[in-house]
């Protein structure tokens, strides 16, 4: 069984912080890049950040650069997305996905999680 499970979403005030987690099982974790995507209602899905197995290749969308940080713990088969200085425009469902060596590009995803909702509002 191949599975990615996101957690950590919720309601937060503007300027606040959240840390999302993406936990994987059932596939060869060390061979895959992991990416975070987000999609708001009525909007197109966009790539947010990605990281290679060793952490040597990392990318951030311009809209989150300087506010979000991606990290990876291969021993735990988990990728994190630390989100600081959150804005209402960050409100979306956030998904993690696995690919074979595509970062810093956001295509060719092999596995997807079901998503976790982030709402930034007063």
PDB file of C-alpha atoms in Angstrom:
ATOM      1  CA  UNK A   1       0.000   0.000   0.000  1.00  0.00           C
ATOM      2  CA  UNK A   2       1.465   3.346  -1.122  1.00  0.00           C
ATOM      3  CA  UNK A   3       0.287   6.282   0.960  1.00  0.00           C
ATOM      4  CA  UNK A   4       1.013   9.939   1.761  1.00  0.00           C
ATOM      5  CA  UNK A   5      -0.847  11.511   4.688  1.00  0.00           C
ATOM      6  CA  UNK A   6      -0.863  15.250   5.436  1.00  0.00           C
ATOM      7  CA  UNK A   7      -1.571  16.744   8.857  1.00  0.00           C
ATOM      8  CA  UNK A   8      -1.244  20.041  10.720  1.00  0.00           C
ATOM      9  CA  UNK A   9      -3.825  22.199   8.980  1.00  0.00           C
ATOM     10  CA  UNK A  10      -6.344  24.337  10.812  1.00  0.00           C
ATOM     11  CA  UNK A  11      -7.571  27.864  11.494  1.00  0.00           C
ATOM     12  CA  UNK A  12      -4.968  30.540  12.227  1.00  0.00           C
ATOM     13  CA  UNK A  13      -5.009  34.345  12.426  1.00  0.00           C
ATOM     14  CA  UNK A  14      -3.088  36.481   9.924  1.00  0.00           C
ATOM     15  CA  UNK A  15       0.544  36.688  10.982  1.00  0.00           C
ATOM     16  CA  UNK A  16       0.392  33.327  12.723  1.00  0.00           C
ATOM     17  CA  UNK A  17       2.235  30.076  12.019  1.00  0.00           C
ATOM     18  CA  UNK A  18       1.476  26.436  11.247  1.00  0.00           C
ATOM     19  CA  UNK A  19       3.642  23.393  10.554  1.00  0.00           C
ATOM     20  CA  UNK A  20       2.340  20.845   8.071  1.00  0.00           C
ATOM     21  CA  UNK A  21       3.578  17.247   8.008  1.00  0.00           C
ATOM     22  CA  UNK A  22       3.593  14.713   5.160  1.00  0.00           C
ATOM     23  CA  UNK A  23       4.143  11.117   6.280  1.00  0.00           C
ATOM     24  CA  UNK A  24       4.812   8.391   3.702  1.00  0.00           C
ATOM     25  CA  UNK A  25       4.637   4.596   3.655  1.00  0.00           C
ATOM     26  CA  UNK A  26       4.722   1.723   1.177  1.00  0.00           C
ATOM     27  CA  UNK A  27       7.261   2.990  -1.384  1.00  0.00           C
ATOM     28  CA  UNK A  28      10.993   3.601  -1.706  1.00  0.00           C
ATOM     29  CA  UNK A  29      11.070   6.924   0.113  1.00  0.00           C
ATOM     30  CA  UNK A  30      14.762   7.694  -0.466  1.00  0.00           C
ATOM     31  CA  UNK A  31      14.330   7.776  -4.270  1.00  0.00           C
ATOM     32  CA  UNK A  32      11.578  10.412  -4.349  1.00  0.00           C
ATOM     33  CA  UNK A  33      11.396  14.180  -4.357  1.00  0.00           C
ATOM     34  CA  UNK A  34       8.524  15.530  -2.243  1.00  0.00           C
ATOM     35  CA  UNK A  35       6.489  18.591  -3.204  1.00  0.00           C
ATOM     36  CA  UNK A  36       3.800  20.646  -1.527  1.00  0.00           C
ATOM     37  CA  UNK A  37       0.896  21.984  -3.602  1.00  0.00           C
ATOM     38  CA  UNK A  38      -2.087  24.102  -2.630  1.00  0.00           C
ATOM     39  CA  UNK A  39      -5.483  24.781  -4.145  1.00  0.00           C
ATOM     40  CA  UNK A  40      -8.093  27.313  -3.061  1.00  0.00           C
ATOM     41  CA  UNK A  41     -11.767  26.987  -4.088  1.00  0.00           C
ATOM     42  CA  UNK A  42     -12.207  28.109  -7.693  1.00  0.00           C
ATOM     43  CA  UNK A  43      -8.445  28.497  -8.195  1.00  0.00           C
ATOM     44  CA  UNK A  44      -5.831  26.470 -10.049  1.00  0.00           C
ATOM     45  CA  UNK A  45      -3.547  24.150  -8.105  1.00  0.00           C
ATOM     46  CA  UNK A  46      -0.063  25.603  -7.667  1.00  0.00           C
ATOM     47  CA  UNK A  47       3.291  24.252  -6.545  1.00  0.00           C
ATOM     48  CA  UNK A  48       4.436  25.727  -3.221  1.00  0.00           C
ATOM     49  CA  UNK A  49       7.743  24.039  -2.363  1.00  0.00           C
ATOM     50  CA  UNK A  50       9.746  20.895  -3.084  1.00  0.00           C
ATOM     51  CA  UNK A  51      12.786  19.036  -1.766  1.00  0.00           C
ATOM     52  CA  UNK A  52      15.073  16.265  -3.072  1.00  0.00           C
ATOM     53  CA  UNK A  53      15.924  13.118  -1.046  1.00  0.00           C
ATOM     54  CA  UNK A  54      19.123  14.614   0.406  1.00  0.00           C
ATOM     55  CA  UNK A  55      17.777  18.149   0.696  1.00  0.00           C
ATOM     56  CA  UNK A  56      20.270  19.361  -1.904  1.00  0.00           C
ATOM     57  CA  UNK A  57      17.567  20.694  -4.223  1.00  0.00           C
ATOM     58  CA  UNK A  58      14.904  22.950  -2.695  1.00  0.00           C
ATOM     59  CA  UNK A  59      12.445  25.325  -4.331  1.00  0.00           C
ATOM     60  CA  UNK A  60       9.857  27.857  -3.145  1.00  0.00           C
ATOM     61  CA  UNK A  61       7.139  29.652  -5.042  1.00  0.00           C
ATOM     62  CA  UNK A  62       7.665  33.417  -5.136  1.00  0.00           C
ATOM     63  CA  UNK A  63       4.461  33.908  -3.153  1.00  0.00           C
ATOM     64  CA  UNK A  64       5.843  32.044  -0.105  1.00  0.00           C
ATOM     65  CA  UNK A  65       9.589  32.696  -0.351  1.00  0.00           C
ATOM     66  CA  UNK A  66      10.968  34.031   2.923  1.00  0.00           C
ATOM     67  CA  UNK A  67       7.910  32.893   4.897  1.00  0.00           C
ATOM     68  CA  UNK A  68       7.783  29.097   4.383  1.00  0.00           C
ATOM     69  CA  UNK A  69      10.525  26.526   5.053  1.00  0.00           C
ATOM     70  CA  UNK A  70      10.570  22.926   3.807  1.00  0.00           C
ATOM     71  CA  UNK A  71      12.553  20.180   5.562  1.00  0.00           C
ATOM     72  CA  UNK A  72      12.868  16.401   5.410  1.00  0.00           C
ATOM     73  CA  UNK A  73      13.479  13.648   7.964  1.00  0.00           C
ATOM     74  CA  UNK A  74      14.194  10.494   5.950  1.00  0.00           C
ATOM     75  CA  UNK A  75      14.481   8.319   9.074  1.00  0.00           C
ATOM     76  CA  UNK A  76      10.842   9.158   9.825  1.00  0.00           C
ATOM     77  CA  UNK A  77       9.676   9.177   6.180  1.00  0.00           C
ATOM     78  CA  UNK A  78       8.305  12.661   6.810  1.00  0.00           C
ATOM     79  CA  UNK A  79       8.508  16.078   5.126  1.00  0.00           C
ATOM     80  CA  UNK A  80       7.540  19.277   6.926  1.00  0.00           C
ATOM     81  CA  UNK A  81       6.373  22.677   5.739  1.00  0.00           C
ATOM     82  CA  UNK A  82       6.841  25.413   8.337  1.00  0.00           C
ATOM     83  CA  UNK A  83       4.561  28.332   7.447  1.00  0.00           C
ATOM     84  CA  UNK A  84       5.187  31.694   9.141  1.00  0.00           C
ATOM     85  CA  UNK A  85       3.669  35.161   8.690  1.00  0.00           C
ATOM     86  CA  UNK A  86       0.540  33.616   7.218  1.00  0.00           C
ATOM     87  CA  UNK A  87      -1.741  35.747   5.062  1.00  0.00           C
ATOM     88  CA  UNK A  88      -5.411  35.305   4.098  1.00  0.00           C
ATOM     89  CA  UNK A  89      -4.241  34.518   0.546  1.00  0.00           C
ATOM     90  CA  UNK A  90      -2.525  31.395   1.927  1.00  0.00           C
ATOM     91  CA  UNK A  91      -5.950  29.874   2.648  1.00  0.00           C
ATOM     92  CA  UNK A  92      -6.158  26.631   0.657  1.00  0.00           C
ATOM     93  CA  UNK A  93      -6.116  22.867   0.823  1.00  0.00           C
ATOM     94  CA  UNK A  94      -2.478  21.763   0.964  1.00  0.00           C
ATOM     95  CA  UNK A  95      -1.342  18.492  -0.638  1.00  0.00           C
ATOM     96  CA  UNK A  96       1.963  16.653  -0.628  1.00  0.00           C
ATOM     97  CA  UNK A  97       3.115  14.538  -3.572  1.00  0.00           C
ATOM     98  CA  UNK A  98       6.070  12.327  -4.519  1.00  0.00           C
ATOM     99  CA  UNK A  99       8.003  12.334  -7.804  1.00  0.00           C
ATOM    100  CA  UNK A 100      11.201  10.950  -9.308  1.00  0.00           C
ATOM    101  CA  UNK A 101      13.768  13.770  -9.454  1.00  0.00           C
ATOM    102  CA  UNK A 102      11.653  16.679 -10.705  1.00  0.00           C
ATOM    103  CA  UNK A 103      12.312  19.384  -8.090  1.00  0.00           C
ATOM    104  CA  UNK A 104      12.615  22.372  -8.700  1.00  0.00           C
ATOM    105  CA  UNK A 105       9.828  21.645 -11.194  1.00  0.00           C
ATOM    106  CA  UNK A 106       6.289  20.587 -10.311  1.00  0.00           C
ATOM    107  CA  UNK A 107       5.353  17.788 -12.703  1.00  0.00           C
ATOM    108  CA  UNK A 108       5.370  14.001 -12.880  1.00  0.00           C
ATOM    109  CA  UNK A 109       3.916  13.327  -9.434  1.00  0.00           C
ATOM    110  CA  UNK A 110       3.527   9.587  -8.773  1.00  0.00           C
ATOM    111  CA  UNK A 111       1.721   9.640  -5.408  1.00  0.00           C
ATOM    112  CA  UNK A 112      -0.624  12.168  -3.787  1.00  0.00           C
ATOM    113  CA  UNK A 113      -2.007  12.719  -0.323  1.00  0.00           C
ATOM    114  CA  UNK A 114      -5.634  13.634   0.323  1.00  0.00           C
ATOM    115  CA  UNK A 115      -4.854  17.125   1.628  1.00  0.00           C
ATOM    116  CA  UNK A 116      -5.138  19.209   4.785  1.00  0.00           C
ATOM    117  CA  UNK A 117      -7.068  22.491   4.981  1.00  0.00           C
ATOM    118  CA  UNK A 118      -5.382  25.731   6.069  1.00  0.00           C
ATOM    119  CA  UNK A 119      -7.622  28.725   6.814  1.00  0.00           C
ATOM    120  CA  UNK A 120      -6.077  32.129   7.597  1.00  0.00           C
ATOM    121  CA  UNK A 121      -8.709  34.511   8.963  1.00  0.00           C
ATOM    122  CA  UNK A 122      -9.449  36.905  11.803  1.00  0.00           C
TER     123      UNK A 122
END
